[in-house]
CSV table of C-alpha atoms and ligand atoms in Angstrom, one decimal:
chain,number,residue,atom,x,y,z
A,25,MET,CA,75.5,-13.9,58.9
A,26,ASN,CA,74.9,-17.6,59.2
A,27,TRP,CA,73.3,-18.5,55.8
A,28,TRP,CA,72.4,-22.1,56.9
A,29,ASN,CA,70.3,-20.7,59.7
A,30,ALA,CA,68.9,-18.0,57.4
A,31,LEU,CA,67.7,-20.8,55.0
A,32,LEU,CA,66.1,-22.8,57.9
A,33,LEU,CA,64.3,-19.7,59.2
A,34,PHE,CA,63.0,-18.9,55.7
A,35,LEU,CA,61.6,-22.4,55.4
A,36,LEU,CA,60.0,-22.1,58.8
A,37,ILE,CA,58.4,-18.8,57.8
A,38,ALA,CA,57.1,-20.6,54.7
A,39,GLY,CA,55.7,-23.3,57.0
A,40,HIS,CA,54.0,-20.6,59.2
A,41,THR,CA,52.4,-19.1,56.1
A,42,SER,CA,51.3,-22.5,55.0
A,43,LEU,CA,49.7,-23.2,58.4
A,44,LEU,CA,47.7,-20.0,58.2
A,45,VAL,CA,46.5,-20.7,54.7
A,46,THR,CA,45.5,-24.2,55.7
A,47,LEU,CA,43.5,-22.8,58.6
A,48,VAL,CA,41.8,-20.2,56.4
A,49,ASN,CA,41.0,-22.7,53.7
A,50,ARG,CA,39.4,-25.2,56.1
A,51,VAL,CA,37.2,-22.6,57.9
A,52,HIS,CA,36.0,-21.3,54.6
A,53,GLY,CA,34.7,-24.8,53.9
A,54,LEU,CA,32.4,-24.5,56.9
A,55,PRO,CA,29.0,-22.8,57.1
A,56,LEU,CA,30.2,-19.8,59.1
A,57,PRO,CA,28.7,-16.3,59.0
A,58,CYS,CA,30.3,-13.9,56.5
A,59,ARG,CA,31.5,-11.5,59.3
A,60,THR,CA,33.3,-14.3,61.1
A,61,LEU,CA,35.1,-15.4,58.0
A,62,LYS,CA,36.1,-11.8,57.2
A,63,ASN,CA,37.5,-11.3,60.7
A,64,LEU,CA,39.5,-14.5,60.4
A,65,ARG,CA,40.9,-13.3,57.1
A,66,HIS,CA,42.0,-10.0,58.7
A,67,ILE,CA,43.9,-11.9,61.4
A,68,HIS,CA,45.5,-14.1,58.7
A,69,ASP,CA,46.4,-10.9,56.7
A,70,LEU,CA,48.1,-9.5,59.8
A,71,LEU,CA,49.9,-12.6,61.0
A,72,ILE,CA,51.5,-13.5,57.6
A,73,PRO,CA,53.8,-10.4,57.4
A,74,LEU,CA,54.1,-10.0,61.2
A,75,PHE,CA,55.6,-13.4,62.0
A,76,PRO,CA,58.8,-13.1,59.9
A,77,ILE,CA,59.5,-9.7,61.6
A,78,ILE,CA,59.0,-11.2,65.1
A,79,LEU,CA,61.0,-14.3,64.3
A,80,VAL,CA,63.9,-12.5,62.7
A,81,TRP,CA,64.1,-10.0,65.6
A,82,PHE,CA,63.6,-12.3,68.6
A,83,VAL,CA,65.3,-15.4,67.3
A,84,GLY,CA,67.5,-14.3,64.5
A,85,LEU,CA,69.1,-11.0,65.7
A,86,THR,CA,68.5,-11.0,69.5
A,87,GLY,CA,68.0,-13.9,72.0
A,88,PRO,CA,69.8,-16.9,70.5
A,89,LYS,CA,71.0,-14.7,67.5
A,90,LEU,CA,70.6,-17.5,65.0
A,91,LEU,CA,71.4,-15.3,62.0
A,92,LEU,CA,74.6,-14.1,63.7
A,93,GLY,CA,76.0,-17.6,64.3
A,94,GLY,CA,74.0,-18.4,67.5
A,95,SER,CA,73.1,-22.0,68.4
A,96,TRP,CA,69.6,-23.7,68.2
A,97,HIS,CA,70.3,-25.0,71.7
A,98,GLU,CA,69.8,-21.4,72.9
A,99,VAL,CA,66.2,-21.3,71.5
A,100,SER,CA,63.6,-21.2,74.2
A,101,LEU,CA,61.1,-24.1,74.6
A,102,GLY,CA,58.1,-22.0,73.6
A,103,TRP,CA,59.8,-21.0,70.3
A,104,ARG,CA,61.0,-24.6,69.7
A,105,LEU,CA,57.4,-25.9,70.1
A,106,TYR,CA,56.0,-23.4,67.7
A,107,LEU,CA,58.8,-23.8,65.2
A,108,CYS,CA,58.1,-27.6,65.2
A,109,LEU,CA,54.6,-26.7,64.1
A,110,CYS,CA,56.0,-24.5,61.4
A,111,ALA,CA,58.2,-27.4,60.2
A,112,ALA,CA,55.0,-29.5,59.9
A,113,GLY,CA,53.6,-26.6,57.8
A,114,THR,CA,56.7,-26.7,55.6
A,115,LEU,CA,56.3,-30.4,55.0
A,116,GLY,CA,52.6,-29.9,54.2
A,117,LEU,CA,53.6,-27.2,51.6
A,118,LEU,CA,56.1,-29.6,50.0
A,119,TRP,CA,53.5,-32.3,49.8
A,120,ALA,CA,51.0,-30.0,48.2
A,121,SER,CA,53.6,-28.9,45.6
A,122,VAL,CA,54.5,-32.6,44.8
A,123,ARG,CA,50.7,-33.4,44.4
A,124,TYR,CA,50.3,-30.3,42.1
A,125,LEU,CA,53.3,-31.1,39.9
A,126,THR,CA,52.3,-34.8,39.5
A,127,HIS,CA,48.6,-34.4,39.1
A,128,ARG,CA,47.3,-35.8,35.8
A,129,PRO,CA,43.6,-36.0,34.5
A,130,PRO,CA,42.0,-39.4,35.3
A,131,ARG,CA,42.1,-42.1,32.6
A,132,GLN,CA,38.3,-41.6,32.1
A,133,GLN,CA,39.2,-38.3,30.4
A,134,ARG,CA,39.7,-39.3,26.8
A,135,ALA,CA,39.8,-35.9,25.0
A,136,SER,CA,40.2,-32.3,26.0
A,137,ARG,CA,40.5,-29.0,24.2
A,138,SER,CA,39.7,-25.4,24.9
A,139,GLU,CA,39.4,-22.0,23.4
A,140,VAL,CA,40.0,-18.7,25.1
A,141,VAL,CA,38.0,-15.6,24.5
A,142,ASP,CA,39.5,-12.3,25.7
A,143,ILE,CA,36.3,-10.5,26.4
A,144,ALA,CA,37.9,-7.1,27.3
A,145,LYS,CA,39.6,-7.2,23.9
A,146,GLU,CA,36.4,-8.1,22.0
A,147,LEU,CA,34.4,-5.4,23.7
A,148,GLY,CA,37.1,-2.8,23.1
A,149,GLY,CA,37.9,-2.3,26.8
A,150,PRO,CA,37.4,-4.0,30.2
A,151,PRO,CA,33.7,-4.4,31.0
A,152,LEU,CA,34.0,-3.0,34.5
A,153,GLY,CA,31.1,-1.6,36.5
A,154,GLU,CA,30.8,0.0,39.9
A,155,GLY,CA,31.1,-3.0,42.1
A,156,PRO,CA,33.5,-3.6,45.0
A,157,LEU,CA,37.3,-4.1,44.6
A,158,LEU,CA,37.6,-2.4,41.3
A,159,TRP,CA,41.3,-1.7,42.0
A,160,LEU,CA,41.9,-5.4,42.3
A,161,ALA,CA,40.3,-6.0,38.9
A,162,LYS,CA,42.8,-3.6,37.3
A,163,THR,CA,45.9,-5.6,38.6
A,164,PRO,CA,48.4,-6.2,35.7
A,165,CYS,CA,48.3,-9.7,34.2
A,166,ASN,CA,44.9,-10.3,35.7
A,167,GLU,CA,43.0,-13.0,33.6
A,168,ILE,CA,39.5,-12.2,34.8
A,169,PHE,CA,38.3,-11.4,31.2
A,170,GLN,CA,40.1,-14.3,29.5
A,171,VAL,CA,37.2,-16.9,29.5
A,172,GLU,CA,38.2,-20.4,28.7
A,173,PHE,CA,35.6,-22.7,27.1
A,174,SER,CA,36.8,-26.1,28.0
A,175,HIS,CA,35.5,-29.2,26.2
A,176,HIS,CA,36.2,-32.5,27.9
A,177,THR,CA,35.2,-36.1,26.9
A,178,PHE,CA,34.8,-38.7,29.6
A,179,VAL,CA,34.1,-42.4,29.3
A,180,LEU,CA,31.9,-43.4,32.3
A,181,PRO,CA,31.5,-47.1,33.1
A,182,ARG,CA,27.7,-46.9,33.9
A,183,LEU,CA,26.6,-44.5,31.2
A,184,PRO,CA,23.8,-46.3,29.2
A,185,ARG,CA,25.0,-47.1,25.7
A,186,GLU,CA,21.8,-45.4,24.4
A,187,TRP,CA,23.2,-42.1,25.8
A,188,ASP,CA,26.6,-42.3,24.2
A,189,GLY,CA,27.5,-38.7,23.4
A,190,LEU,CA,25.3,-37.0,26.0
A,191,SER,CA,26.4,-33.4,26.4
A,192,ILE,CA,26.3,-31.2,29.5
A,193,LEU,CA,27.0,-27.5,29.6
A,194,HIS,CA,28.4,-26.9,33.1
A,195,LEU,CA,28.4,-23.4,34.5
A,196,SER,CA,29.4,-22.3,38.0
A,197,ASP,CA,30.3,-19.4,40.3
A,198,TRP,CA,29.2,-16.4,38.2
A,199,HIS,CA,29.3,-14.2,41.3
A,200,MET,CA,27.4,-11.3,39.7
A,201,VAL,CA,28.2,-8.3,41.9
A,202,GLY,CA,28.7,-5.4,39.5
A,203,THR,CA,32.5,-5.3,39.4
A,204,LEU,CA,32.4,-7.3,36.1
A,205,ASP,CA,29.6,-5.5,34.3
A,206,LYS,CA,26.6,-7.0,32.6
A,207,PRO,CA,28.2,-7.0,29.0
A,208,PHE,CA,30.8,-9.5,30.3
A,209,PHE,CA,28.0,-11.9,31.3
A,210,GLU,CA,26.1,-11.3,28.1
A,211,ARG,CA,29.2,-12.1,26.0
A,212,VAL,CA,29.7,-15.3,28.0
A,213,THR,CA,26.1,-16.2,27.4
A,214,GLU,CA,26.7,-15.8,23.6
A,215,MET,CA,29.6,-18.3,24.0
A,216,CYS,CA,27.3,-20.7,25.8
A,217,LEU,CA,24.8,-20.4,22.9
A,218,GLU,CA,27.3,-21.4,20.3
A,219,HIS,CA,26.8,-25.1,21.2
A,220,THR,CA,23.5,-26.9,21.9
A,221,SER,CA,23.7,-29.3,24.9
A,222,ASP,CA,21.4,-32.0,26.3
A,223,LEU,CA,21.7,-30.7,29.8
A,224,VAL,CA,22.6,-27.3,31.2
A,225,ILE,CA,23.8,-27.3,34.8
A,226,PHE,CA,24.6,-24.4,37.1
A,227,SER,CA,26.4,-25.4,40.3
A,228,GLY,CA,26.0,-22.4,42.6
A,229,ASP,CA,27.2,-18.9,43.6
A,230,LEU,CA,25.1,-17.1,41.1
A,231,LEU,CA,25.0,-13.6,42.8
A,232,ASP,CA,26.9,-11.5,45.3
A,233,ARG,CA,24.5,-8.6,45.0
A,234,GLN,CA,20.7,-9.1,45.0
A,235,GLU,CA,20.2,-6.3,42.4
A,236,CYS,CA,22.1,-8.2,39.8
A,237,GLU,CA,19.1,-10.6,39.6
A,238,GLU,CA,18.0,-8.1,36.9
A,239,TRP,CA,20.7,-9.4,34.6
A,240,LEU,CA,19.4,-13.0,34.7
A,241,PRO,CA,16.8,-12.8,31.8
A,242,GLU,CA,19.5,-11.7,29.4
A,243,THR,CA,22.1,-14.1,30.6
A,244,LEU,CA,21.1,-17.5,32.1
A,245,GLY,CA,17.5,-17.0,31.0
A,246,ARG,CA,18.6,-17.4,27.4
A,247,ILE,CA,20.4,-20.7,27.9
A,248,HIS,CA,18.5,-23.9,27.4
A,249,GLY,CA,19.3,-27.6,27.2
A,250,ARG,CA,17.3,-30.2,25.2
A,251,LEU,CA,16.5,-32.0,28.5
A,252,GLY,CA,16.3,-28.9,30.5
A,253,GLN,CA,18.4,-26.6,32.7
A,254,TYR,CA,19.0,-27.3,36.4
A,255,TYR,CA,20.7,-25.4,39.2
A,256,ILE,CA,21.6,-25.2,42.8
A,257,LEU,CA,22.7,-22.2,44.8
A,258,GLY,CA,25.9,-21.7,46.7
A,259,ASN,CA,27.3,-20.2,49.9
A,260,HIS,CA,27.4,-16.7,48.4
A,261,ASP,CA,23.7,-16.9,47.4
A,262,TRP,CA,23.0,-18.1,51.0
A,263,TYR,CA,24.2,-14.7,52.2
A,264,LEU,CA,21.4,-13.1,50.0
A,265,ARG,CA,17.6,-13.6,49.8
A,266,ASP,CA,17.9,-17.0,48.2
A,267,GLN,CA,14.2,-17.6,47.8
A,268,GLU,CA,13.9,-14.5,45.6
A,269,ILE,CA,16.7,-15.9,43.4
A,270,ARG,CA,14.9,-19.3,43.2
A,271,ASN,CA,11.6,-17.6,42.2
A,272,HIS,CA,13.4,-15.7,39.5
A,273,MET,CA,15.2,-18.8,38.2
A,274,HIS,CA,11.9,-20.7,38.2
A,275,ALA,CA,10.3,-17.9,36.1
A,276,LEU,CA,13.1,-18.2,33.6
A,277,GLY,CA,12.5,-22.0,33.2
A,278,TRP,CA,15.3,-23.3,35.4
A,279,HIS,CA,14.7,-26.3,37.6
A,280,ASP,CA,15.7,-26.1,41.3
A,281,LEU,CA,17.5,-29.2,42.4
A,282,ALA,CA,18.1,-28.2,46.0
A,283,SER,CA,17.8,-31.2,48.4
A,284,GLN,CA,16.0,-33.4,46.0
A,285,VAL,CA,16.4,-35.9,43.2
A,286,ILE,CA,14.6,-35.5,39.9
A,287,HIS,CA,14.0,-38.5,37.7
A,288,ILE,CA,14.3,-37.8,33.9
A,289,PRO,CA,13.3,-40.5,31.5
A,290,TYR,CA,15.4,-40.5,28.4
A,291,GLU,CA,15.9,-43.0,25.6
A,292,GLY,CA,14.3,-45.8,27.6
A,293,ARG,CA,16.5,-45.2,30.7
A,294,THR,CA,16.3,-42.9,33.6
A,295,LEU,CA,18.6,-40.1,34.7
A,296,ALA,CA,18.5,-39.4,38.5
A,297,ILE,CA,19.7,-35.9,39.1
A,298,GLY,CA,20.2,-34.5,42.6
A,299,GLY,CA,21.2,-31.2,44.1
A,300,ASP,CA,23.2,-30.7,47.2
A,301,GLU,CA,23.6,-27.2,48.8
A,302,THR,CA,25.0,-28.5,52.1
A,303,PRO,CA,26.6,-27.5,54.4
A,304,TRP,CA,25.0,-24.1,53.8
A,305,MET,CA,21.3,-24.9,52.9
A,306,GLY,CA,18.9,-27.8,52.9
A,307,GLN,CA,19.8,-31.5,53.2
A,308,PRO,CA,21.7,-33.9,51.0
A,309,PRO,CA,19.5,-35.3,48.2
A,310,ARG,CA,18.4,-39.0,48.8
A,311,PHE,CA,19.0,-41.3,45.9
A,312,ASP,CA,17.1,-44.1,47.6
A,313,ASP,CA,14.3,-44.0,45.1
A,314,ALA,CA,16.6,-44.3,42.2
A,315,ALA,CA,16.8,-47.8,40.7
A,316,GLN,CA,20.1,-49.5,40.9
A,317,HIS,CA,20.7,-49.1,37.1
A,318,ASP,CA,19.7,-45.4,36.9
A,319,PHE,CA,22.5,-43.1,36.0
A,320,ARG,CA,23.2,-40.8,39.0
A,321,LEU,CA,24.2,-37.2,38.5
A,322,LEU,CA,24.9,-35.0,41.5
A,323,VAL,CA,25.2,-31.2,41.4
A,324,CYS,CA,26.9,-30.1,44.5
A,325,HIS,CA,28.3,-26.7,45.2
A,326,THR,CA,31.4,-27.9,47.2
A,327,PRO,CA,33.5,-30.8,46.2
A,328,ASP,CA,33.9,-31.5,49.9
A,329,ASN,CA,30.8,-33.8,49.7
A,330,ILE,CA,32.6,-36.3,47.5
A,331,GLY,CA,32.6,-38.9,50.2
A,332,ARG,CA,28.8,-39.0,50.5
A,333,ALA,CA,28.5,-39.0,46.7
A,334,ARG,CA,30.7,-42.1,46.5
A,335,ARG,CA,28.6,-43.8,49.2
A,336,ASP,CA,25.5,-42.9,47.2
A,337,GLY,CA,26.9,-44.5,44.1
A,338,VAL,CA,26.9,-41.2,42.2
A,339,ASP,CA,28.3,-41.6,38.6
A,340,LEU,CA,29.0,-38.0,37.9
A,341,MET,CA,29.4,-35.1,40.3
A,342,LEU,CA,29.6,-31.5,39.1
A,343,SER,CA,30.9,-28.9,41.5
A,344,GLY,CA,32.4,-25.4,41.7
A,345,HIS,CA,33.1,-23.3,44.8
A,346,ASN,CA,36.9,-23.5,44.8
A,347,HIS,CA,37.5,-21.3,41.7
A,348,GLY,CA,40.6,-23.3,40.8
A,349,GLY,CA,42.3,-21.3,43.6
A,350,GLN,CA,42.1,-18.1,41.4
A,351,VAL,CA,45.9,-17.6,41.9
A,352,ASN,CA,48.0,-20.4,40.7
A,353,LEU,CA,51.7,-20.1,41.7
A,354,PRO,CA,54.5,-21.7,39.8
A,355,VAL,CA,55.6,-25.0,41.4
A,356,ILE,CA,53.3,-24.6,44.4
A,357,GLY,CA,50.0,-24.4,42.5
A,358,PRO,CA,46.7,-23.1,43.9
A,359,VAL,CA,47.0,-21.6,47.4
A,360,TYR,CA,43.5,-20.4,48.5
A,361,SER,CA,40.7,-22.9,48.2
A,362,PRO,CA,37.8,-22.7,50.6
A,363,SER,CA,37.6,-26.4,51.3
A,364,ILE,CA,38.2,-28.9,54.1
A,365,TYR,CA,40.5,-30.6,51.6
A,366,GLY,CA,42.5,-27.4,51.0
A,367,SER,CA,43.7,-27.1,47.4
A,368,ARG,CA,43.3,-30.8,46.6
A,369,TYR,CA,40.1,-30.4,44.7
A,370,SER,CA,40.5,-26.7,43.6
A,371,GLY,CA,39.6,-27.5,40.0
A,372,GLY,CA,39.6,-30.2,37.3
A,373,ALA,CA,38.5,-33.8,36.9
A,374,PHE,CA,39.0,-36.4,39.7
A,375,TRP,CA,38.1,-40.1,39.6
A,376,GLU,CA,37.1,-41.2,43.1
A,377,SER,CA,35.5,-44.6,42.3
A,378,PRO,CA,32.7,-45.0,41.5
A,379,THR,CA,32.3,-41.2,41.0
A,380,LEU,CA,33.9,-38.9,38.4
A,381,MET,CA,33.9,-35.4,39.9
A,382,TYR,CA,34.4,-32.4,37.8
A,383,VAL,CA,35.2,-29.2,39.7
A,384,SER,CA,34.7,-26.0,37.6
A,385,ARG,CA,37.1,-23.1,38.1
A,386,GLY,CA,33.9,-21.0,37.8
A,387,LEU,CA,33.5,-17.8,35.9
A,388,SER,CA,34.1,-15.1,38.4
A,389,GLY,CA,34.6,-14.6,42.2
A,390,ARG,CA,34.0,-12.1,45.0
A,391,HIS,CA,37.7,-11.1,44.5
A,392,PRO,CA,38.2,-10.1,40.9
A,393,LEU,CA,41.7,-11.5,40.5
A,394,ARG,CA,42.9,-14.5,38.6
A,395,LEU,CA,46.5,-15.4,37.8
A,396,ARG,CA,47.3,-18.5,35.8
A,397,CYS,CA,43.8,-19.6,36.5
A,398,ARG,CA,41.4,-18.4,33.8
A,399,PRO,CA,37.6,-18.3,34.3
A,400,GLU,CA,35.9,-21.3,32.9
A,401,ILE,CA,32.8,-22.6,31.2
A,402,THR,CA,32.7,-26.3,30.5
A,403,ARG,CA,31.0,-28.6,28.1
A,404,LEU,CA,31.3,-32.3,29.0
A,405,THR,CA,30.6,-35.1,26.5
A,406,LEU,CA,29.9,-38.4,28.1
A,407,LYS,CA,30.8,-41.7,26.3
A,408,SER,CA,29.6,-45.2,27.1
A,409,PRO,CA,32.2,-48.0,27.3
A,410,GLU,CA,29.8,-49.9,24.9
A,411,PRO,CA,28.3,-47.4,22.5
A,412,ALA,CA,25.0,-48.5,20.8
A,413,THR,CA,25.5,-49.8,17.3
A,414,THR,CA,23.1,-48.5,14.7
B,526,FE2,FE1,32.1,-19.2,44.4
């Protein structure tokens, strides 16, 4: 056995896996039909275990017999070209790991704390219903019921001093489908009601099953902000009858931000708050009518639209969609993240001047599995660089 060649082949297999994950992440950031995405995932699921077997057999044990002391000069041109691609995948994986290990919150984040509630423990057993993928929900060490209530304080350069201390409850990606049962969402609602907030924001992916709309009055319908509650829908709502969801949310007192900017006068200043459901629905909101000094808040399901937010001079962008990756591997970090940026914006705070973007890990997901990536609800407190003196 040639161990040096075995190590190289192992790294190339890792690179091959990395390429497939990169491809799957990128296409899931695009507005493709559910069936197309599912088929692509099936191909990905097949190729990941198949490639090592083919490589070991045709390159390692037969042909050039690299594992048995053969030479790389004997490797055919076709294999060489593909293995070069795999090497690029290995470098990409290394880069993503370095980025993950060195990532720190932006300096605008001045304080942070969190509390974790184990809802399964509180309710005396896991609140599981009759939705899909129940077997996955029962995976050992699964964190789907360990809800983390994160509290973050950010200093934002353009926050009016009169608004110092403005609080926002940010909710995202509840994915009600029936696997996590209604009592789970009712208990999370209780957690939300423990604090009053100025604004309540929901940033998309509310439902995965239309019938779960019935749960809304006793969950989101109970949550209110002093300045109102605002929402957009996400790609999973796009697969359903989204207008029905909007009608229901309207009846519960939630304001639909889709494709528009709403101006809210507050303490003598104006908050321009816009909603972006692209690339799945509607158009990007236009901040043209907002005065130069208005504070701009964008609620956008995917963090992929950060570039446009920066061009629009958005001060704060609230997103979800990427679920923190759901499975967070040691050293490597999050792997699956449905974004054109891969796992770069899977979750957390990012300063992309002049915009502070907060990406929620969300509360649930179509796939009920979370490892080292707890579900999240977030309360943001905004501070002005020059707080008003009384
Ligand atoms: Fe989602």
